[in-house]
mmCIF file of C-alpha atoms in Angstrom:
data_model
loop_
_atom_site.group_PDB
_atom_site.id
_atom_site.type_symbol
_atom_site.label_atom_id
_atom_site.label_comp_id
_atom_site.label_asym_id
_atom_site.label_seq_id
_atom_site.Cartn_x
_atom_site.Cartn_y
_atom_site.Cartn_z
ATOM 1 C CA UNK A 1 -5.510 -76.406 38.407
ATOM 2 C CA UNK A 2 -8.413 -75.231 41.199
ATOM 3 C CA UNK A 3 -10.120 -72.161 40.465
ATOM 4 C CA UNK A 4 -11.303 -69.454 43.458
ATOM 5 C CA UNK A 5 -12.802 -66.712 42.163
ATOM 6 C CA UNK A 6 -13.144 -64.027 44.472
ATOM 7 C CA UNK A 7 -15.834 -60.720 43.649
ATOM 8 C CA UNK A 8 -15.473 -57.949 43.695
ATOM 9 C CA UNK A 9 -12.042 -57.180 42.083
ATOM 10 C CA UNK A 10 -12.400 -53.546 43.409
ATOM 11 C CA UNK A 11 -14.552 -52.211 45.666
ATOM 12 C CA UNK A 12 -15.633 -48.823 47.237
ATOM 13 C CA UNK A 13 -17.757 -47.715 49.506
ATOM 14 C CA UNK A 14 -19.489 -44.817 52.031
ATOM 15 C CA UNK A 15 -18.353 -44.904 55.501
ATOM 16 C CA UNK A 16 -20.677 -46.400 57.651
ATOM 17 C CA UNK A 17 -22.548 -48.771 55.021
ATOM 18 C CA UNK A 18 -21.459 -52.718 54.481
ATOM 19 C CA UNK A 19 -20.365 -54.718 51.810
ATOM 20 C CA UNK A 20 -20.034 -58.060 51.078
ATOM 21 C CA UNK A 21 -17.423 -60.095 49.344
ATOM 22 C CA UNK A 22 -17.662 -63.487 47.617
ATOM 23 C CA UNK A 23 -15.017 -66.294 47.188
ATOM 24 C CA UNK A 24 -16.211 -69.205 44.981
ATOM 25 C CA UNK A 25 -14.564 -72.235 43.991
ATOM 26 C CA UNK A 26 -15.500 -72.977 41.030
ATOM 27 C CA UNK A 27 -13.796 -76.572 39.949
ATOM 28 C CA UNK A 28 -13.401 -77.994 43.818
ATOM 29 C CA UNK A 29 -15.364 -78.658 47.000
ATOM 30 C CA UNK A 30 -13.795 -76.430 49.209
ATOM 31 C CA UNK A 31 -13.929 -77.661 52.934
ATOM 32 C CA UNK A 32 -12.184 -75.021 54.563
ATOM 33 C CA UNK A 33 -11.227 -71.749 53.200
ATOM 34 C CA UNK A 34 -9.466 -68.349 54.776
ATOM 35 C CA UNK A 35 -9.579 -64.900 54.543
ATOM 36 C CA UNK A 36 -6.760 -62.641 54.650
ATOM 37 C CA UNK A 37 -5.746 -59.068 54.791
ATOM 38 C CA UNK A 38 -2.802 -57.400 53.313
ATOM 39 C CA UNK A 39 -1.931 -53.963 53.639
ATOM 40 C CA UNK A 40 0.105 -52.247 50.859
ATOM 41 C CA UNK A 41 4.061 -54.249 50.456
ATOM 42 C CA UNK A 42 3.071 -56.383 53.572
ATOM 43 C CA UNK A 43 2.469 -60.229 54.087
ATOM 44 C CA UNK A 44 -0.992 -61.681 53.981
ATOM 45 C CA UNK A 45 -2.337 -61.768 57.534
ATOM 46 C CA UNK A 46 -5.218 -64.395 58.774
ATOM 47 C CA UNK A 47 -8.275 -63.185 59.984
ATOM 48 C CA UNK A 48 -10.282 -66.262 59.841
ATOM 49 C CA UNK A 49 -10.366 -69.919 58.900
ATOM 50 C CA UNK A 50 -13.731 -71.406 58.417
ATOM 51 C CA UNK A 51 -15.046 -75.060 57.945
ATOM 52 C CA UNK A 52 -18.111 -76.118 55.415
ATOM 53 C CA UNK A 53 -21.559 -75.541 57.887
ATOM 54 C CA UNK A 54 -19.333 -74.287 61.005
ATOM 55 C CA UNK A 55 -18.978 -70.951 62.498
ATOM 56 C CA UNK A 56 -15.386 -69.370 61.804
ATOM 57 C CA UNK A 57 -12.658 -69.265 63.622
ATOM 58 C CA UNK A 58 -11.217 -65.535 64.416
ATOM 59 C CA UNK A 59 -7.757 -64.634 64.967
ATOM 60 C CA UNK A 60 -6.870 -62.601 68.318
ATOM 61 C CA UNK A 61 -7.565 -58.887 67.308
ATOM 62 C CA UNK A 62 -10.190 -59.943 64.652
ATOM 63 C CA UNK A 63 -13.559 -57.994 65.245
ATOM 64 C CA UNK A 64 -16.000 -60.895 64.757
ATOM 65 C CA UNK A 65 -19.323 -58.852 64.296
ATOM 66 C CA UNK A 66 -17.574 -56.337 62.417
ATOM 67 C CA UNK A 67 -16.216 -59.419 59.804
ATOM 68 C CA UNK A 68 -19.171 -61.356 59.175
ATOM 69 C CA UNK A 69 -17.994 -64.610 57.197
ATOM 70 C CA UNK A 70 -20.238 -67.270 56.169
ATOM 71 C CA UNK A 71 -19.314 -70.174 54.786
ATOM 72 C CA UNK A 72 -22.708 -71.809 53.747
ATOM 73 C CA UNK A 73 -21.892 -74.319 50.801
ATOM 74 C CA UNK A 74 -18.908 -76.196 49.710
ATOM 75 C CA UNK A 75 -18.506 -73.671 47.069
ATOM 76 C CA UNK A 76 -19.374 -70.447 48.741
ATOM 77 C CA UNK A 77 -17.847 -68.426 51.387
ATOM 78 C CA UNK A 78 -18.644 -64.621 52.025
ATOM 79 C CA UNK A 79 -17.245 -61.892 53.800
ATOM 80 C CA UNK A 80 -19.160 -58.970 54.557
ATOM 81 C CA UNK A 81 -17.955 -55.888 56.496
ATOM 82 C CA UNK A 82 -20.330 -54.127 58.586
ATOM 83 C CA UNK A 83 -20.013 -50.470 59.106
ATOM 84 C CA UNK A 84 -17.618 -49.885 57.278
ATOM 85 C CA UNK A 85 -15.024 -46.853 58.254
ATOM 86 C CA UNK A 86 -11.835 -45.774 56.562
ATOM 87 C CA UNK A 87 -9.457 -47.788 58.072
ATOM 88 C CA UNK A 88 -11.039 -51.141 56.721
ATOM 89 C CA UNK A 89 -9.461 -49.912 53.539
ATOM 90 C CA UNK A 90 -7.540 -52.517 52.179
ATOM 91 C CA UNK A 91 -6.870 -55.431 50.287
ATOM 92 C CA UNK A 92 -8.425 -58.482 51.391
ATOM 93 C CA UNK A 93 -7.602 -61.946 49.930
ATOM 94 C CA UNK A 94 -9.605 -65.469 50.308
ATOM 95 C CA UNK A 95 -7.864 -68.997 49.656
ATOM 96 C CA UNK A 96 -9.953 -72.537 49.472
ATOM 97 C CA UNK A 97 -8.584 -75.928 50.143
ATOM 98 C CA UNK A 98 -10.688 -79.048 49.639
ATOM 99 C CA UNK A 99 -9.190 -80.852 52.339
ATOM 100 C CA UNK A 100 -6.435 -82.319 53.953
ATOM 101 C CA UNK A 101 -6.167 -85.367 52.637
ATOM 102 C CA UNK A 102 -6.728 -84.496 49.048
ATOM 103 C CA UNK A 103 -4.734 -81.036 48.441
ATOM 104 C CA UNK A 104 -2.723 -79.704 50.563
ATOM 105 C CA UNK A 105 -1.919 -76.305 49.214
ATOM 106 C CA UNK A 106 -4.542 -73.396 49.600
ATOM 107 C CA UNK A 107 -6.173 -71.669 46.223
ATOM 108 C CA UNK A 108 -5.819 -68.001 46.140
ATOM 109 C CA UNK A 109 -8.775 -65.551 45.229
ATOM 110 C CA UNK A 110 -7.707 -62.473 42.828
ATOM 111 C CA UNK A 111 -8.131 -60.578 45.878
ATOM 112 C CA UNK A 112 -10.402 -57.838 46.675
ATOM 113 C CA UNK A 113 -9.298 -53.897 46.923
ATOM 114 C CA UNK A 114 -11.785 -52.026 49.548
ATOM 115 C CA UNK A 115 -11.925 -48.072 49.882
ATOM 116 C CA UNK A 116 -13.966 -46.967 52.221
ATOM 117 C CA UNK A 117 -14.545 -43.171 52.013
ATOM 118 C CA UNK B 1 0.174 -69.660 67.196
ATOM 119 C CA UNK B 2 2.947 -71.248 64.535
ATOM 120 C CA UNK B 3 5.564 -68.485 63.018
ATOM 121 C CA UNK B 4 7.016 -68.045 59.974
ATOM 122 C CA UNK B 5 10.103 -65.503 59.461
ATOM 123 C CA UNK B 6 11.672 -64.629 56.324
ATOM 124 C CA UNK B 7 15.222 -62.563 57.571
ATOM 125 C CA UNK B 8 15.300 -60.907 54.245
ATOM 126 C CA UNK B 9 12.839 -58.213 52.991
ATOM 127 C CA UNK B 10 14.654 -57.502 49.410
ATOM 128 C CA UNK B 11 16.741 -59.994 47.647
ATOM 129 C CA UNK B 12 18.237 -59.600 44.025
ATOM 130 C CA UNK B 13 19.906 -61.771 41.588
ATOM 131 C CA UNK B 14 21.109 -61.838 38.001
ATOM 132 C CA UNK B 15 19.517 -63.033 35.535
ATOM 133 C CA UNK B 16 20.427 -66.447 35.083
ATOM 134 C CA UNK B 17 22.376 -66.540 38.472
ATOM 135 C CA UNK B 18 20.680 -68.692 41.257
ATOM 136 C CA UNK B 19 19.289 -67.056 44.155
ATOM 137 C CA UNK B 20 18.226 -68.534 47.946
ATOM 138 C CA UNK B 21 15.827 -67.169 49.985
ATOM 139 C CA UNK B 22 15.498 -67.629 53.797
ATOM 140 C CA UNK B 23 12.775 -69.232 56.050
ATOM 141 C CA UNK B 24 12.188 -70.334 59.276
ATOM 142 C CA UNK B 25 9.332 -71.112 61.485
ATOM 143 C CA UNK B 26 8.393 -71.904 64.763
ATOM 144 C CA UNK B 27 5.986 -75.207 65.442
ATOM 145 C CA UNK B 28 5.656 -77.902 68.213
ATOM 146 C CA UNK B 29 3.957 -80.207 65.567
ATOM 147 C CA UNK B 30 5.734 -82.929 63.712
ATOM 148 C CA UNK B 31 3.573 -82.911 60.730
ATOM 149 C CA UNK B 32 2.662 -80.338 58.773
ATOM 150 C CA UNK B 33 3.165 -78.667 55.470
ATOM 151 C CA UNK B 34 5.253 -75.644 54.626
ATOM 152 C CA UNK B 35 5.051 -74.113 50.974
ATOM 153 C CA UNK B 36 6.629 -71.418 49.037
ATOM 154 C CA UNK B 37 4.157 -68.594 47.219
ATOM 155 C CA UNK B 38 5.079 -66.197 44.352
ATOM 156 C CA UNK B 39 3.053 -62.912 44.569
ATOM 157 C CA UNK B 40 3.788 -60.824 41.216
ATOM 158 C CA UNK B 41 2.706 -57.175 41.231
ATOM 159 C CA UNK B 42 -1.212 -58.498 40.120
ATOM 160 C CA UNK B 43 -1.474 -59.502 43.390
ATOM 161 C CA UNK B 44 -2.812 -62.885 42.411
ATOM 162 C CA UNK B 45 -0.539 -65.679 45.006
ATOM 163 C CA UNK B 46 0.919 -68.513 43.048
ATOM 164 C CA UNK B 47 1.899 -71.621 44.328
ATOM 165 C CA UNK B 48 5.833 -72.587 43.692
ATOM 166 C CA UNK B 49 6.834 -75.459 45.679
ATOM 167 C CA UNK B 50 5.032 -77.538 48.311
ATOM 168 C CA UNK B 51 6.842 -79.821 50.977
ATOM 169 C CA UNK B 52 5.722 -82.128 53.472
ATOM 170 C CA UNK B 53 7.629 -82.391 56.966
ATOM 171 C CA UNK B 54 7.481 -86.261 57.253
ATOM 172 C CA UNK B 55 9.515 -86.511 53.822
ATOM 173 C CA UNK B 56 13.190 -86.400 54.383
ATOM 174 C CA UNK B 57 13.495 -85.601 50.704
ATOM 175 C CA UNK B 58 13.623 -81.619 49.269
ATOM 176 C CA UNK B 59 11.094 -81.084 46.921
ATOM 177 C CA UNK B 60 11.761 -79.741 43.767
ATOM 178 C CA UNK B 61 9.934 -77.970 40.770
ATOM 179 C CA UNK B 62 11.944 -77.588 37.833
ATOM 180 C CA UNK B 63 13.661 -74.570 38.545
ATOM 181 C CA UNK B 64 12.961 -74.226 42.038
ATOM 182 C CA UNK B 65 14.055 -76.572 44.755
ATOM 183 C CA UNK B 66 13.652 -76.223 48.080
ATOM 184 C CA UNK B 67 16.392 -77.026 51.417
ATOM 185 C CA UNK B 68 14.135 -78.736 54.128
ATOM 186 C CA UNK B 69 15.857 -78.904 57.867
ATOM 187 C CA UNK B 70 13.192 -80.079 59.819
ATOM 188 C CA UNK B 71 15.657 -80.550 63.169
ATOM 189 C CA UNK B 72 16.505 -76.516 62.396
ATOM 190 C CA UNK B 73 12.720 -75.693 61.497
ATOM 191 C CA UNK B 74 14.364 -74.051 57.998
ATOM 192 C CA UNK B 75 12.762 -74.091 54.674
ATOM 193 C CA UNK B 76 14.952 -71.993 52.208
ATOM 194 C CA UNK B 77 14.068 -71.580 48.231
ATOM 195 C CA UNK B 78 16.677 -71.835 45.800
ATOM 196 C CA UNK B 79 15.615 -70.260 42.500
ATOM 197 C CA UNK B 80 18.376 -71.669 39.383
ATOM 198 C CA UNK B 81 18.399 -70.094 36.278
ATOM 199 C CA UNK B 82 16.552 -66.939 37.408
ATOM 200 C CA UNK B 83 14.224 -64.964 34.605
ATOM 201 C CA UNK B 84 13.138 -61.657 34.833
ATOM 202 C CA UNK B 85 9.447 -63.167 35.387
ATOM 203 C CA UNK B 86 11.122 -64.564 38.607
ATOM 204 C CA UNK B 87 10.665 -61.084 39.899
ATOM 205 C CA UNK B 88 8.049 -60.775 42.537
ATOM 206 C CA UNK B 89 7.382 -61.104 46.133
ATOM 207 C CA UNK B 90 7.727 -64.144 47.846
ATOM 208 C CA UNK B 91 6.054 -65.812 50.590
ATOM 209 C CA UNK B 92 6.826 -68.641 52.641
ATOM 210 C CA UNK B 93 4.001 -70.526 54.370
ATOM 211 C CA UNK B 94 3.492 -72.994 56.671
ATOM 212 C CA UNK B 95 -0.055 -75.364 57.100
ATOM 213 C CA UNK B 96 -0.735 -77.158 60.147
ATOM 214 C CA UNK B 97 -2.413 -80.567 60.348
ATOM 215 C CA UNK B 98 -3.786 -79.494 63.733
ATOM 216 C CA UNK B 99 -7.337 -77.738 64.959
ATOM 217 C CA UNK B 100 -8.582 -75.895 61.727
ATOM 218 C CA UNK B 101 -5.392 -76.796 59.480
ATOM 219 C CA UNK B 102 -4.836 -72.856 59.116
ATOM 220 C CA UNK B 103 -1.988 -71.397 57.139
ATOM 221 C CA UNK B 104 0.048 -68.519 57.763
ATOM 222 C CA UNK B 105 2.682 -66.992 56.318
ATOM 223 C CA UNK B 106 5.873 -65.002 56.580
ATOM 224 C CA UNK B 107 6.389 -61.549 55.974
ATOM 225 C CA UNK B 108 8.050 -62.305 52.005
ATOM 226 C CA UNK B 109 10.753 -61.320 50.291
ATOM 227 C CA UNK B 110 11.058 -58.888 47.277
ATOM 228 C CA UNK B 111 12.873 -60.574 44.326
ATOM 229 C CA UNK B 112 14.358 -58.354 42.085
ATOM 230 C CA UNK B 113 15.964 -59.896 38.642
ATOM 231 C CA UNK B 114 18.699 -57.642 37.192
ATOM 232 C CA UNK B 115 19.034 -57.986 33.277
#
């Protein structure tokens, strides 16, 4: 099956500083992938969608310059948080699909667990 | 925005009983894709069971099988034969064939296996 690996496993960080996290697919071209956020015995909530060489897509609520996501490559996708403060703290989650057309379903990351202190 | 509700937060079954679990979304599209995920406590999302909306026919993955109303907008799981690595959370999700194809899901269910 597709691969997305998804790095750092577990992250944590001063308040105030950034840091960035990587989702790779490592077996497919990934067209479009997401980015999630899931707070502790919750569902998986989207923050953003973004296409191969276009600029994301941010759900209502969803601090654009605070969530930096980049999705340079067919492989690649990053999202960095800027400034980060305590209440970023939580477990983010990216999925790839190689498009619609080919696979339907979305590959999951391992997820990422942020503390921010 | 599409929705996706699943009624039940906690659902528990015997082990080796059969156990359904709710969904039901909200769309004005005809075609899309719903699917049901397995999220075990490493947090890593699994993909159970995949169904397109323009197929009449319930898909089915060995022990899982889904029921597919598309006039009702319902897309229920039926789990047969439940094991005790059945327990997890579960997610239902629905993909739309629209703008940027984005998927969202439903707020799961807890599956608890009793042995």
């Amino acid at each position: 099956g597709a691969v997305v690996s998804q790095h750092p496993s577990r992250v944590i960080c001063k308040s105030g500083t950034s840091v960035k996290i990587e989702c790779r697919s490592l077996d497919f071209q990934a067209t479009t992938m997401f980015w999630y956020r899931q707070f502790p015995k919750k569902s998986l909530m989207l923050m953003a969608t973004s296409n191969e060489g276009s600029k994301a897509t941010y759900e209502q609520g969803v601090e654009k310059d605070k969530f930096l996501i980049n999705h340079a490559s067919l492989t690649l996708s990053t999202l960095t948080v800027t400034s980060a403060h305590p209440e970023d703290s939580s477990f983010y989650i990216c999925s790839a699909s190689s498009g619609w057309s080919r696979r339907t379903e979305a590959f999951f990351g391992q997820g990422t667990r942020l503390t921010v202190v | 925005a599409q929705t996706v509700t699943q009624s039940q937060p906690e659902m528990s079954v015997q082990e080796a009983e059969t156990v359904t679990l709710s969904c039901t979304y909200d769309t004005s599209e005809s075609d899309y894709y719903l699917f049901w995920y397995k999220q075990p406590p490493s947090r890593q999302m699994i993909l159970v069971i995949r169904q397109e909306a323009y197929k009449q026919q319930n898909a089915t993955e060995n022990r899982f099988s889904v029921n597919f109303q598309k006039a009702a907008k319902s897309f229920s799981l039926k789990i047969s034969d439940s094991q005790l690595g059945d327990a997890a959370m579960y997610f239902c999700a629905y993909r739309s064939r629209e703008g940027n194809n984005d998927m969202r899901f439903g707020a799961g269910t807890r599956l608890t296996v009793k042995p």
